CSV table of C-alpha atoms and ligand atoms in Angstrom, one decimal:
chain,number,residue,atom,x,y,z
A,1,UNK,CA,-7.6,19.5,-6.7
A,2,UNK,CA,-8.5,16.8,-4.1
A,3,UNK,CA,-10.9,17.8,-1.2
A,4,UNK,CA,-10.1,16.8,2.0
A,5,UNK,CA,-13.5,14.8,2.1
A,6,UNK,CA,-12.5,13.1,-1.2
A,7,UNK,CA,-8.9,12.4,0.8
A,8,UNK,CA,-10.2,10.7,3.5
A,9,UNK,CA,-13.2,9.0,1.7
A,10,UNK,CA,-10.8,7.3,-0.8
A,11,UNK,CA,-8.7,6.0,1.4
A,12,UNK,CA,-11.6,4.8,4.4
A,13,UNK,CA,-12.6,1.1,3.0
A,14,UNK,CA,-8.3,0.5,2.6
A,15,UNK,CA,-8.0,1.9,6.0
A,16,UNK,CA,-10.8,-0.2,7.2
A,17,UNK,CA,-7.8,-3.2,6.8
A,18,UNK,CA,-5.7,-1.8,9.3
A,19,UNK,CA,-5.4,-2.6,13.3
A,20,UNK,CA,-2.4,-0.1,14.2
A,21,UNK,CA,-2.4,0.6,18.3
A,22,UNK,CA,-5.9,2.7,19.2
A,23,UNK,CA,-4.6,6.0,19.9
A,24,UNK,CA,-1.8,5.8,17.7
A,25,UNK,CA,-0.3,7.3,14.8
A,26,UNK,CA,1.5,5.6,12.5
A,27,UNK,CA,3.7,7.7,10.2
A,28,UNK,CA,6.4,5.4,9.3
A,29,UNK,CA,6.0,3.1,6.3
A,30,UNK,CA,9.6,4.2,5.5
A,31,UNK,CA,10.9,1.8,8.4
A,32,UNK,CA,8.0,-0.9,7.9
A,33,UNK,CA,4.7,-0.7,6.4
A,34,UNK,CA,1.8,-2.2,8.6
A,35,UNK,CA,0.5,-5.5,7.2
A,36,UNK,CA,-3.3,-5.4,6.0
A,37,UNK,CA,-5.6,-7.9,7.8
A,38,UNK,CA,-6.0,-10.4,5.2
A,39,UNK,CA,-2.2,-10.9,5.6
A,40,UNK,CA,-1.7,-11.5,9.2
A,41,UNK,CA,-4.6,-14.0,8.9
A,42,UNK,CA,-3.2,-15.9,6.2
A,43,UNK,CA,0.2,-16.2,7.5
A,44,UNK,CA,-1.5,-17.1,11.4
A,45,UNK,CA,-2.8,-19.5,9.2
A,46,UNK,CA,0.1,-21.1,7.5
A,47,UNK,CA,2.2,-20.8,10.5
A,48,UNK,CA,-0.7,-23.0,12.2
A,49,UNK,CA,-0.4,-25.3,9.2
A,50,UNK,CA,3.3,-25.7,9.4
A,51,UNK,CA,3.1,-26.1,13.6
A,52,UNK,CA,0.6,-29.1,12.6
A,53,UNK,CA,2.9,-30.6,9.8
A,54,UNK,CA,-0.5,-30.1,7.7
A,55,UNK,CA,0.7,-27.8,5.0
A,56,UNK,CA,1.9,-28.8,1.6
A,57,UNK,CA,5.2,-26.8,0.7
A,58,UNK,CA,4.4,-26.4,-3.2
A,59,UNK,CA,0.8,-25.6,-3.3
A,60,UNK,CA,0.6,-24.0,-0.2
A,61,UNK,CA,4.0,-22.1,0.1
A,62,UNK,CA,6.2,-22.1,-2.7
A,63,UNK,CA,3.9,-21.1,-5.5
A,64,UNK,CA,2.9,-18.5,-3.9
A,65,UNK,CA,5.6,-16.4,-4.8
A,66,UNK,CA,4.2,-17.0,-8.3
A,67,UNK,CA,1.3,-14.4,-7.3
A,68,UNK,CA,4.0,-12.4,-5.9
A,69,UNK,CA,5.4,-12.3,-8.9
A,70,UNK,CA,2.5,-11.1,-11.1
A,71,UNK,CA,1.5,-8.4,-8.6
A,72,UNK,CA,4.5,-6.5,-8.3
A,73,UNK,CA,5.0,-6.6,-12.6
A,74,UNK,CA,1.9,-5.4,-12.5
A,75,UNK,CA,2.7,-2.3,-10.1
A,76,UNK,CA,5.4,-1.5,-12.0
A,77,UNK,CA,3.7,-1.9,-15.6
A,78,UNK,CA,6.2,-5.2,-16.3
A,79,UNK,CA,5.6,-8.6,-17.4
A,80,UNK,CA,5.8,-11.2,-14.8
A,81,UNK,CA,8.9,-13.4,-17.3
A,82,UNK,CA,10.6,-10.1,-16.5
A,83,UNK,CA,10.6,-10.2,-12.5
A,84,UNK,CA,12.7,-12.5,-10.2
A,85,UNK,CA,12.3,-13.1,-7.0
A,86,UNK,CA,15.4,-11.9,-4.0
A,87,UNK,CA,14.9,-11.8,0.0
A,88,UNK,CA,16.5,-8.7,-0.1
A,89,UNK,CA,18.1,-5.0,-1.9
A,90,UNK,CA,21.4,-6.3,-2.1
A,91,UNK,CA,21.0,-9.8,-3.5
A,92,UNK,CA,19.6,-7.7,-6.8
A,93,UNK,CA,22.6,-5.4,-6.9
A,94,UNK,CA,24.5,-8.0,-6.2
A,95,UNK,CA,23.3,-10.3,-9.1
A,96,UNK,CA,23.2,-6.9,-12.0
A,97,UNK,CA,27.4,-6.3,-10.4
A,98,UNK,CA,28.1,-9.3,-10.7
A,99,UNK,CA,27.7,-8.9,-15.0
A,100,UNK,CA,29.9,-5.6,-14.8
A,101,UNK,CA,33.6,-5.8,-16.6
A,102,UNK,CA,36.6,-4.9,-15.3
A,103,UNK,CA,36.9,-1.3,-16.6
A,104,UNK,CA,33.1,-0.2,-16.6
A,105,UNK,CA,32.2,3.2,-14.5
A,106,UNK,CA,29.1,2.9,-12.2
A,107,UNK,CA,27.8,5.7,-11.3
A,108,UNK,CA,26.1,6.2,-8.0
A,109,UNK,CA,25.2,9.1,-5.3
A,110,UNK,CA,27.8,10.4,-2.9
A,111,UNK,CA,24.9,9.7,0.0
A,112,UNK,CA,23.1,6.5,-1.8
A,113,UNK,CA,22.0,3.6,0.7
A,114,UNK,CA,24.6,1.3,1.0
A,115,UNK,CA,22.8,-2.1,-0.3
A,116,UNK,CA,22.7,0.1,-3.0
A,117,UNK,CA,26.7,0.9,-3.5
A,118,UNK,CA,28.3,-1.8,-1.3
A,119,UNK,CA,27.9,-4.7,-3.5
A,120,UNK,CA,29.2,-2.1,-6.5
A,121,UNK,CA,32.0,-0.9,-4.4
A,122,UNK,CA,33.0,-4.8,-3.8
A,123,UNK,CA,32.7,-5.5,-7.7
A,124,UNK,CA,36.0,-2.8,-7.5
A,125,UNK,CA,37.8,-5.4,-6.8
A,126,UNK,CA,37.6,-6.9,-10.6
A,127,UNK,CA,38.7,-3.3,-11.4
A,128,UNK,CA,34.7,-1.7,-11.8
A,129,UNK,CA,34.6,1.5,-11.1
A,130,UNK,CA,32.4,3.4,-8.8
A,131,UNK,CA,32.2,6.9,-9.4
A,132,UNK,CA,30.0,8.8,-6.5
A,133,UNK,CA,28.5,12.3,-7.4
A,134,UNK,CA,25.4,14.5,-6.0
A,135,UNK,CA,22.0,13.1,-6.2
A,136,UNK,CA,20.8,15.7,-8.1
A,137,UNK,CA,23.5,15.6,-10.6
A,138,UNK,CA,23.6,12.3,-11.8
A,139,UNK,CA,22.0,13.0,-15.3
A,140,UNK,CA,24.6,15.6,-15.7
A,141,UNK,CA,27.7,13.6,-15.0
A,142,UNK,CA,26.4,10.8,-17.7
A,143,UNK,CA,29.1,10.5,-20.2
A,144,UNK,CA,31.0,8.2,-22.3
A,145,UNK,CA,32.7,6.2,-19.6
A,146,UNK,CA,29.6,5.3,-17.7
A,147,UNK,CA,28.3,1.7,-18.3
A,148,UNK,CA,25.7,1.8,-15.6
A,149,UNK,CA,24.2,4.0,-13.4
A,150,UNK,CA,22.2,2.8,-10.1
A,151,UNK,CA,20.2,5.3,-7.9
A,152,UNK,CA,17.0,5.5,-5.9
A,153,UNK,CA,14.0,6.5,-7.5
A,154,UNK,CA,13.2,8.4,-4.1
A,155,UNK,CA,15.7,8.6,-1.9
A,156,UNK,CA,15.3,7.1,2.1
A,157,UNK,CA,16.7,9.9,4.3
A,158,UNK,CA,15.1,13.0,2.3
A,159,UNK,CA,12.0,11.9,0.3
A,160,UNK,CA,13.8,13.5,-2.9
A,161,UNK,CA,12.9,12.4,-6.0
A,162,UNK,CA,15.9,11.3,-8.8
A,163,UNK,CA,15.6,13.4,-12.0
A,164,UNK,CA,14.2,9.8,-13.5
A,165,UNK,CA,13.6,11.1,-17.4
A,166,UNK,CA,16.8,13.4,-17.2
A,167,UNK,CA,18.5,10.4,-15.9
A,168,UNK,CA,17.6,7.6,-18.4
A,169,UNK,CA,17.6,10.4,-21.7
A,170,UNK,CA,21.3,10.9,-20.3
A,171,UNK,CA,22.2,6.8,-19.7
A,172,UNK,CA,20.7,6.0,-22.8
A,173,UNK,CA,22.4,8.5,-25.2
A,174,UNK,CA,25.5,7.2,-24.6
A,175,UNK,CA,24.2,3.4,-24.3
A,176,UNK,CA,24.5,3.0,-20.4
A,177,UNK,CA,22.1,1.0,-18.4
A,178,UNK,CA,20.5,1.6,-15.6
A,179,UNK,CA,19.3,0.4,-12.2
A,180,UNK,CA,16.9,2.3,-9.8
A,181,UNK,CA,16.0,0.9,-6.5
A,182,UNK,CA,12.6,1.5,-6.1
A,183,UNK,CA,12.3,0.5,-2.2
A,184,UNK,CA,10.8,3.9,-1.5
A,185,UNK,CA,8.7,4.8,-4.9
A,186,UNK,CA,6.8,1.7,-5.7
A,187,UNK,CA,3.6,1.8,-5.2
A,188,UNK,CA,3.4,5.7,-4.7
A,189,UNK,CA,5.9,7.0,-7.8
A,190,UNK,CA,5.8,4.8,-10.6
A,191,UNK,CA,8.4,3.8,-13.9
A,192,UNK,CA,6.0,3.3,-16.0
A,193,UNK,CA,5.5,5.5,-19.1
A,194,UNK,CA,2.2,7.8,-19.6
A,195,UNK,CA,1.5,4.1,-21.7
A,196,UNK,CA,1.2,2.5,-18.5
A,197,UNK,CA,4.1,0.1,-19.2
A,198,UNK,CA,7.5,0.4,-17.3
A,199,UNK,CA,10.2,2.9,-19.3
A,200,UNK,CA,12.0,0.8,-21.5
A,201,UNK,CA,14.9,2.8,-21.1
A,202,UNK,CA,15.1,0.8,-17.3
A,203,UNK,CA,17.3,-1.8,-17.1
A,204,UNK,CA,16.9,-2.7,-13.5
A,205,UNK,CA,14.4,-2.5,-10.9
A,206,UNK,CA,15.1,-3.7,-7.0
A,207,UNK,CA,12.7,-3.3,-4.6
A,208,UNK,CA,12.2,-4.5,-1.3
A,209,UNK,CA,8.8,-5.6,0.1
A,210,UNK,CA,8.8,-4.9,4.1
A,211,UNK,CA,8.1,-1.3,3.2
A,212,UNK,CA,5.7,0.8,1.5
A,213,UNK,CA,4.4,-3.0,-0.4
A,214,UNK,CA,2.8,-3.9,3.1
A,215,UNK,CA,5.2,-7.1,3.1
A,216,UNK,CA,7.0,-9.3,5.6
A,217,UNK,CA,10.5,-8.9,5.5
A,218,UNK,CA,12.3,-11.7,3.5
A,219,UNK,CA,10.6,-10.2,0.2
A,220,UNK,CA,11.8,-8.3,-3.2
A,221,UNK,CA,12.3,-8.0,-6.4
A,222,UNK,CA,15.0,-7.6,-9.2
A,223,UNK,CA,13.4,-6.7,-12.3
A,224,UNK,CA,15.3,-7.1,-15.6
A,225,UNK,CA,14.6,-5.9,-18.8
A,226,UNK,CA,14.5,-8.3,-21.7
A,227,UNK,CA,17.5,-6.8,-23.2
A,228,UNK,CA,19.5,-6.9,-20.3
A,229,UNK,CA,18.2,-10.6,-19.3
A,230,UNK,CA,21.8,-12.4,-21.0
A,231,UNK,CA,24.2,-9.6,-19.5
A,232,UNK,CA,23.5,-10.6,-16.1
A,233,UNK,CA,25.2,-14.2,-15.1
A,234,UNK,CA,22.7,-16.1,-12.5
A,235,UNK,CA,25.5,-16.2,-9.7
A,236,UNK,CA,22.8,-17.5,-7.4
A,237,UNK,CA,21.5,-20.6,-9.3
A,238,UNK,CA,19.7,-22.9,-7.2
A,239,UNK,CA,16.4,-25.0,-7.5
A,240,UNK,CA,14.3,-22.1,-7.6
A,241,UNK,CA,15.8,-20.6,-10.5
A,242,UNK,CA,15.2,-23.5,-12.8
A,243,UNK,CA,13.1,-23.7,-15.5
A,244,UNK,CA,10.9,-26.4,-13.5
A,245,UNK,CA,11.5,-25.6,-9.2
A,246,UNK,CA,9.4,-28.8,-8.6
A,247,UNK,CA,11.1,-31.3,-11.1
A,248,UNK,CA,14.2,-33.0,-10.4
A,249,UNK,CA,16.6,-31.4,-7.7
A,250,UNK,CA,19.5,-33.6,-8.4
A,251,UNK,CA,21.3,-33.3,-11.7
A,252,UNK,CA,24.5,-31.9,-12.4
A,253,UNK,CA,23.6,-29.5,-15.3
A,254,UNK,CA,22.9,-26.7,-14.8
A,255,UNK,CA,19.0,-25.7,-16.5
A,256,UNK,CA,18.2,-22.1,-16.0
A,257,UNK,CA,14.4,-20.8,-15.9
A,258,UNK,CA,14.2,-18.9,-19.3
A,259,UNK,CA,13.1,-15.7,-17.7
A,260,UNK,CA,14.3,-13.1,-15.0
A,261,UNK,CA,13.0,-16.1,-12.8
A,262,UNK,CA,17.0,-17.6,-13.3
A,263,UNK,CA,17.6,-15.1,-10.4
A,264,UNK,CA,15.2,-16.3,-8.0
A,265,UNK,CA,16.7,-16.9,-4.9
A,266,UNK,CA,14.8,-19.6,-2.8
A,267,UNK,CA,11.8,-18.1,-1.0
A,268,UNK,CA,11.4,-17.0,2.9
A,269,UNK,CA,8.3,-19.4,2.8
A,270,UNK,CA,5.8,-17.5,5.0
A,271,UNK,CA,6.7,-14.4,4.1
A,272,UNK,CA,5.7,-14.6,0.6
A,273,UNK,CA,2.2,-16.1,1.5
A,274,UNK,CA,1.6,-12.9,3.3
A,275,UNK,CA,2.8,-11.2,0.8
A,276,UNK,CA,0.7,-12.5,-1.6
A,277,UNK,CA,-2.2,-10.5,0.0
A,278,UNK,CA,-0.6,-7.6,0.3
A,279,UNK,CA,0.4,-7.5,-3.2
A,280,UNK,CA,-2.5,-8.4,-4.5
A,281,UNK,CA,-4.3,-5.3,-2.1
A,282,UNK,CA,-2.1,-2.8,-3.7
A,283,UNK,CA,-2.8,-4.1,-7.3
A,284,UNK,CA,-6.7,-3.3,-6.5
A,285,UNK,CA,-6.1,0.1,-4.9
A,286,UNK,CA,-3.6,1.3,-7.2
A,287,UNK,CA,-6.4,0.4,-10.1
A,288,UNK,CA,-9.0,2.3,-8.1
A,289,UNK,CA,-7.0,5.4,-7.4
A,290,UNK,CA,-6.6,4.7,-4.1
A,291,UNK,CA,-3.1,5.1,-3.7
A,292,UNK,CA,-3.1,8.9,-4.7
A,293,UNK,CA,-4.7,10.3,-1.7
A,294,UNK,CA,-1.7,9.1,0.4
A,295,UNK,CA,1.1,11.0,-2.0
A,296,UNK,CA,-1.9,13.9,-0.9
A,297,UNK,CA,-1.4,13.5,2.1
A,298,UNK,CA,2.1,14.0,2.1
A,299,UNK,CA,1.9,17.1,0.2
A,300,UNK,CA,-0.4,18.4,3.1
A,301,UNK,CA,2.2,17.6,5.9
A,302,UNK,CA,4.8,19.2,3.4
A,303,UNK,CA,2.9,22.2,3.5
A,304,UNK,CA,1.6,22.4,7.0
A,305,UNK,CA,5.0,22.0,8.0
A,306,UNK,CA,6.3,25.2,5.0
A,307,UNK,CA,8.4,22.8,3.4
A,308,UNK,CA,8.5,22.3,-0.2
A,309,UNK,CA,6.5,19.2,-1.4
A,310,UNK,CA,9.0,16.6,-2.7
A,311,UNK,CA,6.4,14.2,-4.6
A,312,UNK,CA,7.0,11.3,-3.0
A,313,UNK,CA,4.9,9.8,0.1
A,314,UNK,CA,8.3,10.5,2.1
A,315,UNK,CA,8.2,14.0,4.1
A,316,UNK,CA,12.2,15.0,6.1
A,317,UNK,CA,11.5,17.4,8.6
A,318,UNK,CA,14.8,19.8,8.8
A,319,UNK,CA,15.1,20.3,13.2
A,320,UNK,CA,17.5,21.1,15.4
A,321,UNK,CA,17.6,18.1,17.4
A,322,UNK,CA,16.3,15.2,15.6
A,323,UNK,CA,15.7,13.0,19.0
A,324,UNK,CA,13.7,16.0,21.1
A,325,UNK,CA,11.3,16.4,18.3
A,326,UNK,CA,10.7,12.6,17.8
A,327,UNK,CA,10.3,12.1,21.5
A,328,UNK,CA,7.6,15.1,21.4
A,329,UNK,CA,6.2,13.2,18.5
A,330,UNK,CA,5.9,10.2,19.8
A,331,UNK,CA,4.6,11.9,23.4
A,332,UNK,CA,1.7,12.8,21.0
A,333,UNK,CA,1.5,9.0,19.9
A,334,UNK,CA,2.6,9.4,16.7
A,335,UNK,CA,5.6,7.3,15.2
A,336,UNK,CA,7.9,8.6,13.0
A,337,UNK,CA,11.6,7.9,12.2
A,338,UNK,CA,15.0,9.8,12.4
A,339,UNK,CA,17.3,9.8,9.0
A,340,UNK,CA,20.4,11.5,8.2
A,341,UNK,CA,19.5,14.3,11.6
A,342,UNK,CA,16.2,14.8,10.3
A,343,UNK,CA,12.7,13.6,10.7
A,344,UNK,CA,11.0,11.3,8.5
A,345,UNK,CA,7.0,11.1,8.1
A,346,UNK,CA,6.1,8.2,5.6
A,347,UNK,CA,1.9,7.7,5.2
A,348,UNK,CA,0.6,5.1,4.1
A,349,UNK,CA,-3.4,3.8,3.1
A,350,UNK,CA,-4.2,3.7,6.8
A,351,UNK,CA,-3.5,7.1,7.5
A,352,UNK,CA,-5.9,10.1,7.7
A,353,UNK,CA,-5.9,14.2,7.7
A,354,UNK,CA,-6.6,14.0,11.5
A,355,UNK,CA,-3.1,11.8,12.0
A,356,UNK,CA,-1.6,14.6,9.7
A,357,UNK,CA,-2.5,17.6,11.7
A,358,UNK,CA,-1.6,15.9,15.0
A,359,UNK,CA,2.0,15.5,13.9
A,360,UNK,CA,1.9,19.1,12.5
A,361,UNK,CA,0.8,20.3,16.4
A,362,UNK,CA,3.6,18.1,17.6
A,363,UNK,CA,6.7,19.2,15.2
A,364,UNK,CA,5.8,22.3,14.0
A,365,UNK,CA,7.6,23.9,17.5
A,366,UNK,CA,10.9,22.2,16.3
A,367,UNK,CA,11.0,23.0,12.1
A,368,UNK,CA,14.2,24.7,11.5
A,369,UNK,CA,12.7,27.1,8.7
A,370,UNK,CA,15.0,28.5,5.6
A,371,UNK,CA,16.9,31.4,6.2
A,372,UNK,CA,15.3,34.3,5.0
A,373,UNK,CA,11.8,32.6,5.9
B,401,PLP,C1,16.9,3.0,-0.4
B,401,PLP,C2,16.7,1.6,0.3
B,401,PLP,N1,16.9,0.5,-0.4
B,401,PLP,C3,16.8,-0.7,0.2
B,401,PLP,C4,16.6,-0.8,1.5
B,401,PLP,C5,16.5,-2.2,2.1
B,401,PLP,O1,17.7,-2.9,1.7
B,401,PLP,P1,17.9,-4.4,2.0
B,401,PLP,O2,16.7,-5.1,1.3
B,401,PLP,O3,19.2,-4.7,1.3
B,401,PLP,O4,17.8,-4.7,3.4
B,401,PLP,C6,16.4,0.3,2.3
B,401,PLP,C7,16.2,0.2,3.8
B,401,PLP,O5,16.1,1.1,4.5
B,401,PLP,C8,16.5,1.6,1.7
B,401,PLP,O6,16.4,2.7,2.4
């Protein structure tokens, strides 16, 4: 069991990082994380460097995605050859549908968020199917049919956690891949193994950066598993994606990088030098420990609050009206987000027990408890 002391202590020299506005608190990594220090100063710098017409594109820019790259395989326990580079959720889906056959069954949740099922729903047109059923029951509803199944690791609007092992044991037994959007887990709930090395049973990984990875907007990832790497056509081939981005951009065949780098997209340049930092940030505090006190705190709101702890760093707050109780909240100075009519409280490294308990004075008033509580 963590001490409160222990809590705050592990997470003060991360916090140290941090400049949100004095007085406030900042509960909403779930809508955008707050950058580090290190990041802001580095992209004030390249943004100074690009006003001047000093900066050099390659060195300075582009190959910094490379370090991108390496951090977030190792957050997830992957190898770098494994992980490409997309601006966004939907560009991954959209890659991994576009290697679905007419006649294959997807299946999704009936409340999944939609860069998640749109670009599956638009692969209907070939004649893919999408099959939506409960979040909770998607290892249950596995079965012959199913060719794929995509899902969030932790879903956006509750904090829930998928039934990950359940779900991949199911996919795999009848030979279905998979594809988790990890937006909301990574860095808090991995996919790795007890090993340390991402479940080979995943197929797919997206993830975008703007969130709980610190990260301007403009960054993500598509991860895809060596045995998947030849099922997935490289729709998006460009200059990026080849095997050498700084060779010759003007040929006419077409030369594919031999990795997951084939779906690179071309990179939002100054996003991915800040997140470079970032990245790199997380990689050192998840290797100290640093990232388990925030999942602690979250358990701690959970319970203030008499909800039941969902695991992730997410906490939904059931109310009555959603927009009184966020406009008490943020009357206390703390910022938090509305999803699906409920509350959402998302920690991060920068938060401490005192931010905690000032949102627990604030909402507590509006929790709509269980019946029978
Ligand atoms: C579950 C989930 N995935 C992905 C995203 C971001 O999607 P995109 O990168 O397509 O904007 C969000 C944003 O709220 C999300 O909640």
């Amino acid at each position: 069991m963590v001490t409160d002391t222990e809590t705050d202590a592990r997470l003060a020299a991360a916090r140290a990082l941090f400049d949100p506005a004095p007085g406030s608190v900042y509960l909403d990594a779930a809508t955008y994380g707050l950058p580090p220090r290190p990041t802001v100063e580095i992209m004030q710098r390249a943004l100074a460097a690009w006003q001047a017409g000093t900066a050099d594109w390659v060195d300075d820019w582009d190959r910094l995605g490379e370090a991108c790259r390496a951090h977030f395989a190792r957050l997830i326990g992957a190898a770098s050859a494994s992980v490409a580079l997309v601006p966004s959720v939907s560009v991954g889906v959209g890659t991994v549908a576009s290697g679905l056959e007419a006649g294959a069954t997807v299946l999704v949740a009936d409340d999944e968020f939609t860069s998640v099922v749109y670009p599956l729903l638009v692969a209907q047109a070939r004649g893919v199917r999408v099959r939506p059923v409960p979040f909770g029951e998607l290892a249950g509803h596995v079965d012959h049919t199913t060719r794929l199944v995509a899902f969030s690791l932790v879903q956006s609007q509750s904090g829930r956690l998928a039934a990950l092992d359940d779900i991949l044991a199911a996919a795999s037994s009848v030979g279905a891949q998979t594809l988790i959007d990890a937006t909301h887990a990574v860095p808090f709930v991995g996919v790795q193994t007890s090993a340390g090395e991402i479940d080979p049973r995943i197929d797919y990984v997206v993830c975008a950066a703007y969130k709980h990875l610190l990260s301007p907007r403009g960054v993500g990832f598509l991860y895809v598993a060596p045995q998947a790497l030849e099922r997935v056509p490289p729709i998006l081939a460009n200059w990026r994606s080849a095997s050498d981005p700084y060779g010759d951009h003007y040929t006419g065949d077409l030369d594919v990088a031999p990795g997951a780098a084939r779906f690179d997209v071309s990179l939002a340049w100054l996003p991915y030098v800040g997140a470079s930092v970032s990245l790199g940030l997380l990689v050192d505090w998840q290797r100290q420990g640093a990232l388990d006190p925030v999942r602690e705190l979250a358990r701690r709101l959970s319970e203030r609050l008499g909800l039941e702890p969902t695991g992730s760093s997410l906490v939904s707050v059931p109310v009555d009206d959603a927009e009184v109780a966020t406009r008490r909240l943020a009357e206390s100075g703390v910022r938090a987000a509305v999803r699906a009519g409920r509350v959402r409280l998302s920690p991060h490294v920068y938060s401490t027990l005192a931010d905690v308990e000032r949102a627990v004075d604030a909402i507590a008033p509006f929790v709509r408890q269980p019946v029978g509580r």
